[in-house]
Amino acid sequence: MCNVVYEDNHLLIVEKPPNLLTQGDATGDPCLVDKMKAYLKQKYAKPGEVYLGCVHRLDRPVGGLVALARTGKAAARLSEQLRTHAMRRDYLAVVRGADVPDVCTLTDWLIKDEASGSVRTAPKGTTGVQEAVLHFATLARDRAQNRALLHISLETGRKHQIRVQLAGMGHPIVQDMRYGGGEAGEPIALWGAVLRLAHPTKGEPMTFVSRPQGRAFAAFGEAVDAFLRVQTGETA
């Protein structure tokens, strides 16, 4: 069962494990939404279909925090927060190359290859491209392993955006089998670590954090913990 971080009558915050779909697709593989519907149905002995609105997604290989709406009102309000960037999602990633800049903004134009499902950069003005903008700050470096830990925030939410943009600048995410290669059996070193939103009915600001899984993040344990403490306002 997925870890439930927060739950009330309107909102469900869950940690999606790596390699699980957020929402069902043509493959028919298990997905987070269906698993959490089954969880709610069993926990509350609900008859019939359980409503659960999927407000945003994480790529299948990526783990981390996902907000799900338990009512239609909550779904509409959370979707509006996402649209206006009032909902903020921050990521941690471990990339190849310790020489990554301290801070950086990446702006690219991305296009999806419908046949393969992959995304690539393309010149501005190409038919079908979408602008993609992200910002990152380097939190720590491991020069022995030639890797770095990044804090990433998005201005746009394009498919595979973080993975494609970092690979395009020469710093692919560790264990990104599609865009950078890696070792079978280890999850991609990209994690939805911070989620900020206003409660859909109360309006109260809420911040949730999730500690990344995987060996790549374990090597940066102290830096990860320090970053998460700052996000929640802790001082020690």
Tab-separated table of C-alpha atoms in Angstrom:
chain	number	residue	atom	x	y	z
A	1	MET	CA	0.000	0.000	0.000
A	2	CYS	CA	1.178	3.527	-0.788
A	3	ASN	CA	2.093	5.739	2.154
A	4	VAL	CA	-0.717	8.164	3.047
A	5	VAL	CA	0.804	11.452	4.184
A	6	TYR	CA	-2.448	13.346	4.812
A	7	GLU	CA	-6.136	12.514	4.611
A	8	ASP	CA	-9.441	14.260	5.279
A	9	ASN	CA	-12.874	14.415	3.649
A	10	HIS	CA	-11.639	16.514	0.714
A	11	LEU	CA	-7.931	15.829	0.279
A	12	LEU	CA	-5.585	12.867	0.071
A	13	ILE	CA	-1.807	13.320	-0.108
A	14	VAL	CA	0.059	10.141	-1.011
A	15	GLU	CA	3.633	9.093	-1.726
A	16	LYS	CA	3.653	7.424	-5.127
A	17	PRO	CA	6.347	4.744	-5.276
A	18	PRO	CA	8.644	4.616	-8.306
A	19	ASN	CA	7.489	2.669	-11.372
A	20	LEU	CA	3.772	2.965	-10.608
A	21	LEU	CA	1.475	4.863	-12.963
A	22	THR	CA	-0.258	7.850	-11.389
A	23	GLN	CA	-3.395	7.271	-13.451
A	24	GLY	CA	-4.439	4.380	-15.673
A	25	ASP	CA	-3.428	4.303	-19.335
A	26	ALA	CA	-3.683	2.033	-22.360
A	27	THR	CA	-1.343	-0.550	-20.804
A	28	GLY	CA	-3.927	-1.473	-18.183
A	29	ASP	CA	-1.137	-1.639	-15.583
A	30	PRO	CA	-1.908	-0.896	-11.907
A	31	CYS	CA	-2.029	2.787	-11.009
A	32	LEU	CA	-2.002	4.991	-7.932
A	33	VAL	CA	-5.551	6.286	-8.387
A	34	ASP	CA	-7.053	2.787	-8.516
A	35	LYS	CA	-5.017	1.641	-5.525
A	36	MET	CA	-6.165	4.594	-3.456
A	37	LYS	CA	-9.786	4.139	-4.526
A	38	ALA	CA	-9.567	0.569	-3.254
A	39	TYR	CA	-7.999	1.833	-0.024
A	40	LEU	CA	-10.830	4.324	0.589
A	41	LYS	CA	-13.507	1.813	-0.358
A	42	GLN	CA	-12.189	-0.708	2.151
A	43	LYS	CA	-11.386	1.773	4.940
A	44	TYR	CA	-14.797	3.440	4.895
A	45	ALA	CA	-16.838	0.453	3.628
A	46	LYS	CA	-18.117	2.560	0.753
A	47	PRO	CA	-20.679	0.983	-1.575
A	48	GLY	CA	-20.343	1.537	-5.309
A	49	GLU	CA	-17.734	3.614	-7.081
A	50	VAL	CA	-15.348	5.797	-5.046
A	51	TYR	CA	-14.644	9.279	-6.384
A	52	LEU	CA	-11.004	10.336	-6.498
A	53	GLY	CA	-9.840	13.164	-8.715
A	54	CYS	CA	-6.316	13.132	-10.147
A	55	VAL	CA	-5.106	16.729	-10.085
A	56	HIS	CA	-1.523	16.233	-11.316
A	57	ARG	CA	0.826	13.399	-12.207
A	58	LEU	CA	4.353	12.150	-11.778
A	59	ASP	CA	6.138	10.257	-14.549
A	60	ARG	CA	5.829	6.511	-14.084
A	61	PRO	CA	9.470	5.959	-12.967
A	62	VAL	CA	9.367	8.909	-10.551
A	63	GLY	CA	8.344	8.659	-6.890
A	64	GLY	CA	7.046	11.338	-4.575
A	65	LEU	CA	4.070	13.345	-3.413
A	66	VAL	CA	0.769	13.388	-5.269
A	67	ALA	CA	-2.388	15.325	-4.329
A	68	LEU	CA	-5.697	13.560	-4.949
A	69	ALA	CA	-9.137	15.141	-4.517
A	70	ARG	CA	-11.874	13.270	-2.680
A	71	THR	CA	-14.662	15.589	-3.882
A	72	GLY	CA	-15.483	17.363	-7.115
A	73	LYS	CA	-15.252	20.745	-5.370
A	74	ALA	CA	-11.758	19.917	-4.132
A	75	ALA	CA	-10.699	18.712	-7.584
A	76	ALA	CA	-11.822	21.977	-9.221
A	77	ARG	CA	-10.111	24.160	-6.639
A	78	LEU	CA	-6.856	22.195	-6.642
A	79	SER	CA	-6.800	22.212	-10.454
A	80	GLU	CA	-7.169	25.996	-10.379
A	81	GLN	CA	-4.279	26.232	-7.918
A	82	LEU	CA	-2.168	24.146	-10.276
A	83	ARG	CA	-3.132	26.328	-13.245
A	84	THR	CA	-2.252	29.565	-11.438
A	85	HIS	CA	0.910	28.112	-9.839
A	86	ALA	CA	-0.545	28.526	-6.359
A	87	MET	CA	0.211	24.822	-5.967
A	88	ARG	CA	3.970	24.366	-5.981
A	89	ARG	CA	5.824	21.116	-6.545
A	90	ASP	CA	9.552	20.940	-5.881
A	91	TYR	CA	11.793	18.044	-6.828
A	92	LEU	CA	15.114	16.598	-5.762
A	93	ALA	CA	17.359	14.949	-8.314
A	94	VAL	CA	20.810	13.427	-8.456
A	95	VAL	CA	22.537	14.150	-11.757
A	96	ARG	CA	25.736	13.084	-13.425
A	97	GLY	CA	28.459	15.689	-13.370
A	98	ALA	CA	29.592	17.508	-10.230
A	99	ASP	CA	30.425	20.566	-12.377
A	100	VAL	CA	26.757	21.534	-12.694
A	101	PRO	CA	26.155	25.298	-12.062
A	102	ASP	CA	25.284	26.515	-8.558
A	103	VAL	CA	22.018	27.979	-9.847
A	104	CYS	CA	20.493	27.840	-13.296
A	105	THR	CA	17.337	28.495	-15.313
A	106	LEU	CA	16.715	26.260	-18.322
A	107	THR	CA	14.384	27.285	-21.137
A	108	ASP	CA	13.774	24.830	-23.956
A	109	TRP	CA	11.162	23.930	-26.539
A	110	LEU	CA	9.991	20.328	-26.252
A	111	ILE	CA	8.152	18.048	-28.625
A	112	LYS	CA	6.800	14.555	-28.059
A	113	ASP	CA	7.514	11.644	-30.380
A	114	GLU	CA	4.125	9.932	-30.490
A	115	ALA	CA	5.575	6.651	-31.742
A	116	SER	CA	8.113	6.175	-28.942
A	117	GLY	CA	6.536	8.264	-26.183
A	118	SER	CA	9.848	10.075	-25.701
A	119	VAL	CA	10.305	13.833	-25.630
A	120	ARG	CA	13.101	15.848	-27.226
A	121	THR	CA	14.135	19.463	-27.632
A	122	ALA	CA	13.385	21.218	-30.895
A	123	PRO	CA	13.865	24.707	-32.359
A	124	LYS	CA	11.381	27.370	-31.318
A	125	GLY	CA	8.648	27.615	-33.933
A	126	THR	CA	8.648	23.910	-34.760
A	127	THR	CA	5.102	22.627	-35.152
A	128	GLY	CA	3.873	21.061	-31.927
A	129	VAL	CA	6.590	22.351	-29.575
A	130	GLN	CA	5.847	23.598	-26.067
A	131	GLU	CA	7.986	25.959	-24.018
A	132	ALA	CA	9.543	24.373	-20.914
A	133	VAL	CA	11.119	26.398	-18.105
A	134	LEU	CA	12.693	25.133	-14.894
A	135	HIS	CA	14.994	26.494	-12.211
A	136	PHE	CA	17.475	24.568	-10.108
A	137	ALA	CA	19.952	25.101	-7.304
A	138	THR	CA	22.782	22.723	-6.480
A	139	LEU	CA	22.549	21.547	-2.872
A	140	ALA	CA	25.605	19.270	-2.700
A	141	ARG	CA	28.310	17.700	-4.849
A	142	ASP	CA	30.023	14.336	-4.716
A	143	ARG	CA	33.176	14.855	-6.743
A	144	ALA	CA	34.390	11.292	-6.126
A	145	GLN	CA	31.267	9.910	-7.861
A	146	ASN	CA	31.004	12.934	-10.172
A	147	ARG	CA	27.404	13.580	-9.145
A	148	ALA	CA	25.376	16.449	-7.716
A	149	LEU	CA	22.138	16.872	-5.769
A	150	LEU	CA	19.720	19.435	-7.228
A	151	HIS	CA	16.623	21.230	-5.945
A	152	ILE	CA	14.337	21.801	-8.940
A	153	SER	CA	11.253	23.986	-9.332
A	154	LEU	CA	9.095	24.236	-12.433
A	155	GLU	CA	7.419	27.103	-14.231
A	156	THR	CA	5.819	24.694	-16.707
A	157	GLY	CA	4.667	21.110	-16.333
A	158	ARG	CA	5.580	19.358	-19.567
A	159	LYS	CA	5.861	15.610	-20.056
A	160	HIS	CA	9.356	14.378	-19.053
A	161	GLN	CA	10.418	18.023	-18.765
A	162	ILE	CA	12.982	17.756	-15.976
A	163	ARG	CA	14.533	14.625	-17.417
A	164	VAL	CA	14.865	15.984	-20.960
A	165	GLN	CA	16.107	19.429	-20.000
A	166	LEU	CA	18.799	18.168	-17.617
A	167	ALA	CA	19.945	15.537	-20.109
A	168	GLY	CA	20.031	18.219	-22.788
A	169	MET	CA	22.434	20.357	-20.765
A	170	GLY	CA	24.745	17.378	-20.288
A	171	HIS	CA	23.692	16.420	-16.761
A	172	PRO	CA	21.262	13.504	-17.098
A	173	ILE	CA	19.506	12.231	-14.006
A	174	VAL	CA	21.140	9.172	-12.477
A	175	GLN	CA	19.206	5.986	-13.290
A	176	ASP	CA	17.108	7.626	-16.009
A	177	MET	CA	16.910	4.604	-18.261
A	178	ARG	CA	15.175	6.520	-21.076
A	179	TYR	CA	17.306	9.660	-21.268
A	180	GLY	CA	20.559	8.787	-19.552
A	181	GLY	CA	20.968	5.070	-18.893
A	182	GLY	CA	21.677	3.316	-15.631
A	183	GLU	CA	21.682	0.085	-13.680
A	184	ALA	CA	18.639	-2.170	-13.790
A	185	GLY	CA	16.788	-2.502	-10.500
A	186	GLU	CA	17.487	0.976	-9.101
A	187	PRO	CA	14.857	3.748	-9.344
A	188	ILE	CA	15.453	6.985	-11.187
A	189	ALA	CA	17.039	9.610	-8.917
A	190	LEU	CA	14.178	12.101	-9.326
A	191	TRP	CA	11.645	12.609	-6.536
A	192	GLY	CA	8.641	14.843	-5.898
A	193	ALA	CA	9.899	15.927	-2.489
A	194	VAL	CA	7.866	19.034	-1.628
A	195	LEU	CA	4.210	19.879	-2.245
A	196	ARG	CA	2.678	23.216	-1.259
A	197	LEU	CA	-0.995	24.051	-1.640
A	198	ALA	CA	-3.968	25.702	0.036
A	199	HIS	CA	-6.517	23.352	1.534
A	200	PRO	CA	-9.343	23.181	-1.027
A	201	THR	CA	-12.113	24.095	1.445
A	202	LYS	CA	-10.382	25.733	4.411
A	203	GLY	CA	-7.906	27.760	2.387
A	204	GLU	CA	-5.124	27.083	4.877
A	205	PRO	CA	-1.588	26.860	3.420
A	206	MET	CA	-0.157	23.361	3.689
A	207	THR	CA	3.346	22.029	3.080
A	208	PHE	CA	4.179	18.347	2.706
A	209	VAL	CA	7.614	16.764	2.327
A	210	SER	CA	8.768	13.306	1.315
A	211	ARG	CA	12.229	11.787	1.694
A	212	PRO	CA	13.553	10.341	-1.577
A	213	GLN	CA	14.268	6.636	-1.947
A	214	GLY	CA	17.165	4.928	-3.714
A	215	ARG	CA	20.920	4.527	-3.407
A	216	ALA	CA	21.690	7.675	-5.383
A	217	PHE	CA	19.899	9.828	-2.800
A	218	ALA	CA	21.350	7.877	0.137
A	219	ALA	CA	24.796	9.207	-0.757
A	220	PHE	CA	23.457	12.741	-0.123
A	221	GLY	CA	21.516	11.888	3.034
A	222	GLU	CA	22.643	14.828	5.170
A	223	ALA	CA	21.992	17.385	2.432
A	224	VAL	CA	18.554	15.890	1.722
A	225	ASP	CA	17.575	15.997	5.395
A	226	ALA	CA	18.783	19.587	5.759
A	227	PHE	CA	16.782	20.654	2.696
A	228	LEU	CA	13.575	19.010	3.938
A	229	ARG	CA	13.951	20.597	7.373
A	230	VAL	CA	14.118	24.025	5.788
A	231	GLN	CA	10.947	23.364	3.780
A	232	THR	CA	8.977	22.564	6.931
A	233	GLY	CA	10.447	25.445	8.939
A	234	GLU	CA	12.534	23.281	11.247
A	235	THR	CA	15.798	24.743	12.509
A	236	ALA	CA	17.564	21.589	13.691
